[in-house]
């Protein structure tokens, strides 16, 4: 392909990329040691969406907002969806929450008591109703279920309970609705988690059928796990449903994506580009799942979107023909150099130029800071809500 045409193709893909923002990133959050309240933080889901719309306004590629239920409970979900539409965004995935009630001390859908399992399943079905009211088509399931001590419960029985619950929710899906099942190595359970890894999530979603896929949260693996391998494998099986992007130095740190390891993010996006799966027609969701405990939240979300965009641009710049040739010829170092050339390219001028083409400011962070939005909401809002936990 000629250089100008290749450049146009890269720009076209980047223009159509979509990143989904988590409503909870805009609320106060913290660790179990302290939540630092920030001035101007949203007081309700409507204000969280207003803040998310700022990220879309300056990046142009983040028009979706995930909700977390019950953190984002409102009386009228149709009104919330209309509010979002008026601000140029829409509701994305609905995240269920079966981890914050006292009833869930021993788990939710895997709990030994059928009454607690019933309560959890009914919550998941409520989420399906919220999806219908908001226009969302995906239910994201993450279960905090697990046990802390060997012998505490029967691991195999818990898997059966999990399967039964998933079957019931799957059978309740209507229309375009689908399930996204997220795994996590540990926390809050410390000995055994019921959906600890991609293999468990994959097996359950395979059994369920085509409307169930796996979520890869980049902070949910053992150290040194090759996440891009998991991504490549799941895509090849048609089972990659979505990402929860964030970065981590130690465990599930939920820091800004691309902050801890930009090279890992590039390697992941390289697999996405190879599968031609950057744009929404791939059916794969690219969500952020982050908490900004000490840094300004809207700005951190803008930075995160830009980090994903930069990694994607670099992956799109890989000289695929040259790489294929080097691979065929067994040119180990040549192939690696081709990949690294793309990674080491400064794509910021290209992206600044693309933003101007899209009618945006070339520097989204600076434009947001200049806008005075934060100062305005600090004046207007008092008593911002916590993101949902740790308050
Ligand atoms: C669990 O650690 C998780 O990654 C799930 O996606 C939850 O829904 C989310 O965090 C809450 O931040
Ligand atoms: Mn997550
Ligand atoms: Mn997490």
Tab-separated table of C-alpha atoms and ligand atoms in Angstrom:
chain	number	residue	atom	x	y	z
A	1	UNK	CA	0.000	0.000	0.000
A	2	UNK	CA	1.310	3.509	-0.797
A	3	UNK	CA	2.430	5.613	2.172
A	4	UNK	CA	-0.350	8.255	1.916
A	5	UNK	CA	-3.032	5.557	1.613
A	6	UNK	CA	-1.620	3.633	4.573
A	7	UNK	CA	-1.634	6.849	6.594
A	8	UNK	CA	-5.291	7.478	5.665
A	9	UNK	CA	-6.199	3.936	6.743
A	10	UNK	CA	-4.477	4.423	10.106
A	11	UNK	CA	-6.292	7.725	10.647
A	12	UNK	CA	-9.635	6.238	9.667
A	13	UNK	CA	-9.234	3.424	12.194
A	14	UNK	CA	-8.186	5.819	14.958
A	15	UNK	CA	-11.077	8.129	14.182
A	16	UNK	CA	-13.513	5.231	14.661
A	17	UNK	CA	-11.960	3.813	17.823
A	18	UNK	CA	-14.242	3.847	20.892
A	19	UNK	CA	-13.235	3.767	24.563
A	20	UNK	CA	-15.838	3.304	27.296
A	21	UNK	CA	-15.566	5.189	30.585
A	22	UNK	CA	-16.526	3.856	34.035
A	23	UNK	CA	-19.002	6.060	35.914
A	24	UNK	CA	-17.224	5.181	39.163
A	25	UNK	CA	-13.949	6.762	38.014
A	26	UNK	CA	-15.579	10.161	38.544
A	27	UNK	CA	-16.620	9.534	42.152
A	28	UNK	CA	-14.453	9.684	45.236
A	29	UNK	CA	-12.451	6.521	45.781
A	30	UNK	CA	-9.591	5.291	47.862
A	31	UNK	CA	-8.002	2.345	49.539
A	32	UNK	CA	-9.125	0.664	52.709
A	33	UNK	CA	-6.918	3.148	54.535
A	34	UNK	CA	-8.443	6.396	53.338
A	35	UNK	CA	-10.732	7.989	50.787
A	36	UNK	CA	-9.519	11.478	49.903
A	37	UNK	CA	-12.576	13.506	48.945
A	38	UNK	CA	-12.008	15.814	46.000
A	39	UNK	CA	-13.862	19.093	45.486
A	40	UNK	CA	-16.356	19.193	42.619
A	41	UNK	CA	-16.941	15.440	42.558
A	42	UNK	CA	-20.359	14.340	41.188
A	43	UNK	CA	-23.245	13.989	43.619
A	44	UNK	CA	-25.286	11.567	41.542
A	45	UNK	CA	-25.159	9.470	38.341
A	46	UNK	CA	-26.360	12.424	36.266
A	47	UNK	CA	-23.315	14.442	37.286
A	48	UNK	CA	-20.992	11.470	36.714
A	49	UNK	CA	-22.285	11.320	33.146
A	50	UNK	CA	-21.773	15.057	32.755
A	51	UNK	CA	-18.134	14.592	33.762
A	52	UNK	CA	-17.719	11.647	31.402
A	53	UNK	CA	-19.097	13.826	28.606
A	54	UNK	CA	-16.148	16.179	29.195
A	55	UNK	CA	-13.774	13.337	28.354
A	56	UNK	CA	-15.678	12.716	25.121
A	57	UNK	CA	-15.723	16.423	24.358
A	58	UNK	CA	-11.926	16.685	24.344
A	59	UNK	CA	-10.929	13.244	23.014
A	60	UNK	CA	-13.770	12.556	20.544
A	61	UNK	CA	-13.411	8.780	21.002
A	62	UNK	CA	-15.030	8.137	24.407
A	63	UNK	CA	-18.809	8.382	23.906
A	64	UNK	CA	-19.844	5.487	26.174
A	65	UNK	CA	-20.275	5.322	29.946
A	66	UNK	CA	-20.540	2.078	31.947
A	67	UNK	CA	-22.841	2.080	34.947
A	68	UNK	CA	-22.393	0.085	38.144
A	69	UNK	CA	-25.561	-1.036	39.927
A	70	UNK	CA	-26.512	-0.175	42.670
A	71	UNK	CA	-23.872	2.591	42.774
A	72	UNK	CA	-25.666	4.283	39.873
A	73	UNK	CA	-29.226	3.605	40.961
A	74	UNK	CA	-31.724	6.203	39.730
A	75	UNK	CA	-35.492	6.279	39.696
A	76	UNK	CA	-35.843	6.696	35.958
A	77	UNK	CA	-33.192	5.023	33.796
A	78	UNK	CA	-34.818	6.288	30.628
A	79	UNK	CA	-34.247	9.818	31.886
A	80	UNK	CA	-30.597	9.018	32.625
A	81	UNK	CA	-30.152	7.709	29.067
A	82	UNK	CA	-31.798	10.870	27.672
A	83	UNK	CA	-29.524	13.023	29.825
A	84	UNK	CA	-26.517	11.137	28.433
A	85	UNK	CA	-27.727	11.532	24.842
A	86	UNK	CA	-28.220	15.281	25.358
A	87	UNK	CA	-24.567	15.484	26.405
A	88	UNK	CA	-23.354	13.491	23.400
A	89	UNK	CA	-22.694	10.178	25.160
A	90	UNK	CA	-24.633	6.978	25.768
A	91	UNK	CA	-24.876	4.242	28.364
A	92	UNK	CA	-22.578	1.308	27.695
A	93	UNK	CA	-22.203	-1.800	29.780
A	94	UNK	CA	-24.167	-2.398	32.982
A	95	UNK	CA	-21.966	-3.775	35.762
A	96	UNK	CA	-23.618	-5.909	38.406
A	97	UNK	CA	-22.609	-5.684	42.035
A	98	UNK	CA	-23.045	-8.728	44.244
A	99	UNK	CA	-20.295	-7.876	46.657
A	100	UNK	CA	-21.235	-5.048	48.960
A	101	UNK	CA	-24.157	-6.395	50.995
A	102	UNK	CA	-23.681	-8.107	54.359
A	103	UNK	CA	-25.505	-11.108	52.879
A	104	UNK	CA	-22.542	-11.726	50.582
A	105	UNK	CA	-20.014	-12.494	53.324
A	106	UNK	CA	-19.625	-16.072	52.029
A	107	UNK	CA	-20.225	-15.215	48.389
A	108	UNK	CA	-23.144	-14.401	46.103
A	109	UNK	CA	-24.048	-16.834	43.315
A	110	UNK	CA	-21.710	-19.428	44.891
A	111	UNK	CA	-22.942	-18.882	48.458
A	112	UNK	CA	-23.819	-22.078	50.377
A	113	UNK	CA	-27.287	-20.687	51.230
A	114	UNK	CA	-29.759	-20.888	48.328
A	115	UNK	CA	-31.595	-17.790	49.631
A	116	UNK	CA	-28.494	-15.652	49.145
A	117	UNK	CA	-27.898	-17.185	45.723
A	118	UNK	CA	-31.493	-16.296	44.810
A	119	UNK	CA	-30.993	-12.695	45.957
A	120	UNK	CA	-27.856	-12.402	43.797
A	121	UNK	CA	-29.525	-13.901	40.728
A	122	UNK	CA	-32.492	-11.551	41.113
A	123	UNK	CA	-30.051	-8.622	41.192
A	124	UNK	CA	-28.525	-9.840	37.930
A	125	UNK	CA	-31.986	-10.030	36.383
A	126	UNK	CA	-32.721	-6.496	37.636
A	127	UNK	CA	-29.599	-5.433	35.754
A	128	UNK	CA	-31.082	-6.933	32.574
A	129	UNK	CA	-34.128	-4.710	33.096
A	130	UNK	CA	-31.880	-1.676	33.574
A	131	UNK	CA	-30.146	-2.579	30.322
A	132	UNK	CA	-33.485	-2.566	28.533
A	133	UNK	CA	-34.333	0.845	30.032
A	134	UNK	CA	-30.975	2.446	29.199
A	135	UNK	CA	-30.372	0.882	25.771
A	136	UNK	CA	-27.371	-1.079	27.027
A	137	UNK	CA	-26.786	-4.484	25.464
A	138	UNK	CA	-24.175	-5.977	27.804
A	139	UNK	CA	-24.191	-7.176	31.394
A	140	UNK	CA	-20.744	-7.381	32.946
A	141	UNK	CA	-20.445	-9.948	35.694
A	142	UNK	CA	-17.648	-9.926	38.183
A	143	UNK	CA	-18.122	-12.098	41.225
A	144	UNK	CA	-16.190	-11.417	44.409
A	145	UNK	CA	-17.000	-15.022	45.350
A	146	UNK	CA	-14.363	-17.236	46.849
A	147	UNK	CA	-13.107	-18.631	50.117
A	148	UNK	CA	-10.372	-17.585	52.511
A	149	UNK	CA	-9.452	-20.904	54.089
A	150	UNK	CA	-8.955	-24.437	52.774
A	151	UNK	CA	-11.985	-26.472	53.814
A	152	UNK	CA	-14.242	-23.432	54.169
A	153	UNK	CA	-16.487	-24.681	51.341
A	154	UNK	CA	-16.508	-27.255	48.568
A	155	UNK	CA	-14.763	-25.888	45.466
A	156	UNK	CA	-16.625	-28.163	43.047
A	157	UNK	CA	-20.032	-27.439	44.558
A	158	UNK	CA	-19.330	-23.751	44.252
A	159	UNK	CA	-18.608	-24.205	40.525
A	160	UNK	CA	-21.972	-25.986	40.148
A	161	UNK	CA	-23.769	-23.132	41.906
A	162	UNK	CA	-21.976	-20.640	39.667
A	163	UNK	CA	-22.961	-22.582	36.530
A	164	UNK	CA	-26.598	-22.754	37.649
A	165	UNK	CA	-26.729	-18.995	38.226
A	166	UNK	CA	-25.068	-18.219	34.905
A	167	UNK	CA	-27.448	-20.571	33.095
A	168	UNK	CA	-30.449	-18.824	34.613
A	169	UNK	CA	-29.212	-15.357	33.657
A	170	UNK	CA	-28.247	-16.514	30.174
A	171	UNK	CA	-31.721	-17.943	29.668
A	172	UNK	CA	-33.205	-14.587	30.709
A	173	UNK	CA	-31.316	-12.635	28.007
A	174	UNK	CA	-33.535	-11.049	25.387
A	175	UNK	CA	-32.851	-9.477	21.991
A	176	UNK	CA	-29.271	-8.324	21.588
A	177	UNK	CA	-28.431	-8.714	25.283
A	178	UNK	CA	-25.200	-10.483	26.142
A	179	UNK	CA	-23.103	-11.453	29.133
A	180	UNK	CA	-19.494	-10.468	29.773
A	181	UNK	CA	-17.808	-12.609	32.426
A	182	UNK	CA	-14.807	-11.114	34.200
A	183	UNK	CA	-12.174	-13.108	36.057
A	184	UNK	CA	-9.801	-12.039	38.804
A	185	UNK	CA	-6.970	-13.957	40.423
A	186	UNK	CA	-7.687	-12.968	44.014
A	187	UNK	CA	-9.221	-10.296	46.229
A	188	UNK	CA	-11.437	-10.106	48.149
A	189	UNK	CA	-11.033	-13.891	48.532
A	190	UNK	CA	-7.494	-14.847	49.435
A	191	UNK	CA	-7.366	-18.639	49.192
A	192	UNK	CA	-9.596	-19.581	46.253
A	193	UNK	CA	-11.646	-17.401	43.922
A	194	UNK	CA	-14.545	-18.933	41.994
A	195	UNK	CA	-13.710	-17.235	38.672
A	196	UNK	CA	-9.961	-16.763	39.112
A	197	UNK	CA	-8.657	-16.909	35.545
A	198	UNK	CA	-9.448	-16.763	31.833
A	199	UNK	CA	-9.666	-20.558	31.616
A	200	UNK	CA	-12.539	-20.703	34.106
A	201	UNK	CA	-14.309	-17.752	32.463
A	202	UNK	CA	-13.732	-19.270	29.032
A	203	UNK	CA	-15.134	-22.676	30.060
A	204	UNK	CA	-18.285	-21.121	31.528
A	205	UNK	CA	-18.896	-18.816	28.561
A	206	UNK	CA	-18.277	-21.670	26.131
A	207	UNK	CA	-20.866	-23.796	27.896
A	208	UNK	CA	-23.334	-20.897	27.951
A	209	UNK	CA	-23.155	-20.122	24.242
A	210	UNK	CA	-22.415	-17.307	21.794
A	211	UNK	CA	-24.040	-14.565	23.883
A	212	UNK	CA	-21.443	-15.002	26.642
A	213	UNK	CA	-17.861	-13.785	26.362
A	214	UNK	CA	-14.844	-13.117	28.570
A	215	UNK	CA	-13.660	-9.788	30.016
A	216	UNK	CA	-9.921	-9.254	30.371
A	217	UNK	CA	-9.240	-6.792	33.178
A	218	UNK	CA	-5.556	-6.017	32.785
A	219	UNK	CA	-5.090	-5.758	36.556
A	220	UNK	CA	-6.457	-9.220	37.354
A	221	UNK	CA	-3.524	-11.533	36.654
A	222	UNK	CA	-0.558	-12.982	38.444
A	223	UNK	CA	2.619	-10.935	37.941
A	224	UNK	CA	4.370	-11.662	34.619
A	225	UNK	CA	1.287	-13.200	32.997
A	226	UNK	CA	1.474	-12.748	29.240
A	227	UNK	CA	-1.840	-10.920	28.812
A	228	UNK	CA	-1.494	-10.457	25.066
A	229	UNK	CA	-1.334	-14.230	24.681
A	230	UNK	CA	-4.677	-14.523	26.475
A	231	UNK	CA	-6.060	-11.770	24.253
A	232	UNK	CA	-4.848	-13.465	21.068
A	233	UNK	CA	-6.228	-16.825	22.183
A	234	UNK	CA	-9.639	-15.489	23.162
A	235	UNK	CA	-9.990	-13.510	19.919
A	236	UNK	CA	-9.141	-16.589	17.875
A	237	UNK	CA	-11.870	-18.499	19.744
A	238	UNK	CA	-14.382	-15.673	19.247
A	239	UNK	CA	-14.609	-15.315	23.026
A	240	UNK	CA	-13.015	-11.949	23.786
A	241	UNK	CA	-15.902	-9.775	24.960
A	242	UNK	CA	-14.250	-6.720	26.436
A	243	UNK	CA	-11.349	-5.186	28.286
A	244	UNK	CA	-11.300	-3.481	31.621
A	245	UNK	CA	-8.177	-1.395	31.077
A	246	UNK	CA	-6.057	-0.121	33.943
A	247	UNK	CA	-2.491	-0.589	35.058
A	248	UNK	CA	-0.894	-2.149	38.040
A	249	UNK	CA	2.449	-2.313	39.750
A	250	UNK	CA	1.473	-4.857	42.421
A	251	UNK	CA	-2.084	-6.239	42.443
A	252	UNK	CA	-5.393	-4.745	41.253
A	253	UNK	CA	-4.074	-1.192	41.524
A	254	UNK	CA	-6.593	0.351	39.057
A	255	UNK	CA	-4.102	3.035	38.021
A	256	UNK	CA	-4.274	4.780	34.653
A	257	UNK	CA	-3.898	2.388	31.735
A	258	UNK	CA	-0.501	2.700	30.105
A	259	UNK	CA	1.026	4.257	33.205
A	260	UNK	CA	2.773	1.218	34.659
A	261	UNK	CA	3.670	-0.562	31.445
A	262	UNK	CA	2.996	1.244	28.143
A	263	UNK	CA	4.855	-1.522	26.293
A	264	UNK	CA	2.396	-4.128	27.572
A	265	UNK	CA	-0.492	-1.955	26.394
A	266	UNK	CA	1.163	-1.718	22.976
A	267	UNK	CA	1.581	-5.507	22.848
A	268	UNK	CA	-2.089	-5.970	23.687
A	269	UNK	CA	-3.213	-3.449	21.076
A	270	UNK	CA	-0.889	-5.120	18.586
A	271	UNK	CA	-2.953	-8.310	18.929
A	272	UNK	CA	-6.122	-6.256	18.506
A	273	UNK	CA	-4.773	-4.649	15.326
A	274	UNK	CA	-3.647	-8.038	14.003
A	275	UNK	CA	-7.213	-9.294	14.467
A	276	UNK	CA	-8.571	-6.133	12.799
A	277	UNK	CA	-10.602	-5.548	15.960
A	278	UNK	CA	-9.934	-1.897	16.905
A	279	UNK	CA	-13.294	-0.476	15.838
A	280	UNK	CA	-16.746	-1.233	17.304
A	281	UNK	CA	-17.735	-3.591	14.481
A	282	UNK	CA	-15.390	-6.113	16.163
A	283	UNK	CA	-17.959	-6.424	18.964
A	284	UNK	CA	-15.145	-6.079	21.516
A	285	UNK	CA	-15.547	-3.433	24.208
A	286	UNK	CA	-12.605	-1.289	25.280
A	287	UNK	CA	-13.503	-0.074	28.741
A	288	UNK	CA	-11.527	1.618	31.448
A	289	UNK	CA	-11.871	0.298	35.002
A	290	UNK	CA	-9.864	2.721	37.066
A	291	UNK	CA	-9.921	4.712	40.273
A	292	UNK	CA	-8.280	8.066	40.642
A	293	UNK	CA	-7.684	8.211	44.357
A	294	UNK	CA	-5.287	11.142	44.498
A	295	UNK	CA	-5.231	12.637	40.993
A	296	UNK	CA	-7.908	14.806	39.318
A	297	UNK	CA	-10.454	12.426	37.873
A	298	UNK	CA	-11.642	13.909	34.577
A	299	UNK	CA	-8.114	14.761	33.555
A	300	UNK	CA	-6.936	11.248	34.484
A	301	UNK	CA	-9.667	9.753	32.309
A	302	UNK	CA	-8.623	11.972	29.393
A	303	UNK	CA	-5.005	10.911	29.886
A	304	UNK	CA	-6.059	7.238	29.960
A	305	UNK	CA	-8.018	7.523	26.717
A	306	UNK	CA	-5.003	9.166	25.091
A	307	UNK	CA	-2.729	6.400	26.379
A	308	UNK	CA	-4.918	3.753	24.716
A	309	UNK	CA	-5.068	5.846	21.561
A	310	UNK	CA	-1.279	6.225	21.434
A	311	UNK	CA	-0.709	2.495	21.935
A	312	UNK	CA	-3.237	1.782	19.180
A	313	UNK	CA	-1.607	4.238	16.784
A	314	UNK	CA	1.780	2.602	17.337
A	315	UNK	CA	0.310	-0.849	16.763
A	316	UNK	CA	-1.315	0.380	13.556
A	317	UNK	CA	2.072	1.629	12.341
A	318	UNK	CA	3.736	-1.800	12.450
A	319	UNK	CA	4.976	-2.627	8.963
A	320	UNK	CA	2.937	-5.835	8.605
A	321	UNK	CA	4.404	-6.894	5.235
A	322	UNK	CA	7.965	-6.499	6.435
A	323	UNK	CA	7.096	-8.288	9.682
A	324	UNK	CA	5.487	-11.223	7.861
A	325	UNK	CA	8.549	-11.569	5.647
A	326	UNK	CA	10.944	-11.455	8.589
A	327	UNK	CA	8.836	-14.065	10.401
A	328	UNK	CA	8.758	-16.346	7.363
A	329	UNK	CA	12.501	-16.049	6.973
A	330	UNK	CA	13.085	-16.804	10.630
A	331	UNK	CA	14.752	-13.429	11.074
A	332	UNK	CA	14.295	-13.264	14.844
A	333	UNK	CA	15.994	-9.953	15.438
A	334	UNK	CA	14.679	-8.353	12.246
A	335	UNK	CA	11.092	-9.194	13.213
A	336	UNK	CA	11.566	-7.878	16.715
A	337	UNK	CA	13.147	-4.675	15.374
A	338	UNK	CA	10.138	-4.048	13.108
A	339	UNK	CA	7.802	-4.262	16.097
A	340	UNK	CA	10.057	-2.067	18.229
A	341	UNK	CA	10.357	0.547	15.469
A	342	UNK	CA	6.601	1.014	15.644
A	343	UNK	CA	6.596	1.065	19.439
A	344	UNK	CA	9.355	3.665	19.493
A	345	UNK	CA	7.604	5.982	17.039
A	346	UNK	CA	6.418	9.251	18.537
A	347	UNK	CA	2.762	9.212	17.427
A	348	UNK	CA	1.817	12.387	19.277
A	349	UNK	CA	2.182	14.671	16.204
A	350	UNK	CA	0.022	12.294	14.126
A	351	UNK	CA	-2.667	12.229	16.816
A	352	UNK	CA	-2.581	16.003	17.296
A	353	UNK	CA	-3.058	16.406	13.569
A	354	UNK	CA	-5.884	13.864	13.515
A	355	UNK	CA	-7.675	15.745	16.307
A	356	UNK	CA	-7.521	18.955	14.310
A	357	UNK	CA	-9.044	17.048	11.371
A	358	UNK	CA	-11.788	15.890	13.757
A	359	UNK	CA	-12.474	19.456	14.890
A	360	UNK	CA	-10.866	18.910	18.300
A	361	UNK	CA	-8.128	20.704	20.157
A	362	UNK	CA	-4.780	19.010	19.394
A	363	UNK	CA	-3.999	18.845	23.129
A	364	UNK	CA	-7.080	17.499	24.992
A	365	UNK	CA	-5.591	17.785	28.486
A	366	UNK	CA	-4.573	21.409	27.998
A	367	UNK	CA	-7.916	22.268	26.389
A	368	UNK	CA	-9.837	20.705	29.283
A	369	UNK	CA	-7.687	22.527	31.843
A	370	UNK	CA	-8.229	25.829	30.043
A	371	UNK	CA	-11.994	25.282	29.881
A	372	UNK	CA	-12.558	26.105	33.561
A	373	UNK	CA	-15.007	23.169	33.885
A	374	UNK	CA	-13.514	21.898	37.141
A	375	UNK	CA	-13.606	25.343	38.758
A	376	UNK	CA	-17.243	25.686	37.662
A	377	UNK	CA	-18.360	22.357	39.137
A	378	UNK	CA	-16.412	22.987	42.340
A	379	UNK	CA	-18.575	26.079	42.780
A	380	UNK	CA	-21.792	24.271	41.889
A	381	UNK	CA	-21.371	20.948	43.659
A	382	UNK	CA	-20.912	20.235	47.298
A	383	UNK	CA	-21.033	16.830	48.981
A	384	UNK	CA	-19.789	14.629	46.107
A	385	UNK	CA	-20.487	10.906	46.412
A	386	UNK	CA	-18.015	8.105	46.820
A	387	UNK	CA	-17.367	5.939	43.792
A	388	UNK	CA	-19.114	3.153	45.646
A	389	UNK	CA	-16.792	1.612	48.166
A	390	UNK	CA	-14.183	2.543	50.710
A	391	UNK	CA	-16.042	5.670	51.815
B	1	LIG	C1	-13.156	-5.989	40.442
B	1	LIG	O1	-11.875	-5.773	40.941
B	1	LIG	C2	-13.441	-5.063	39.284
B	1	LIG	O2	-12.385	-5.083	38.366
B	1	LIG	C3	-14.768	-5.363	38.620
B	1	LIG	O3	-14.733	-4.988	37.264
B	1	LIG	C4	-15.686	-4.485	39.399
B	1	LIG	O4	-16.919	-4.294	38.775
B	1	LIG	C5	-14.846	-3.242	39.448
B	1	LIG	O5	-13.541	-3.744	39.733
B	1	LIG	C6	-15.191	-2.213	40.416
B	1	LIG	O6	-14.215	-1.194	40.320
B	2	LIG	MN1	-12.734	-4.811	36.305
B	3	LIG	MN1	-10.508	-4.979	39.381
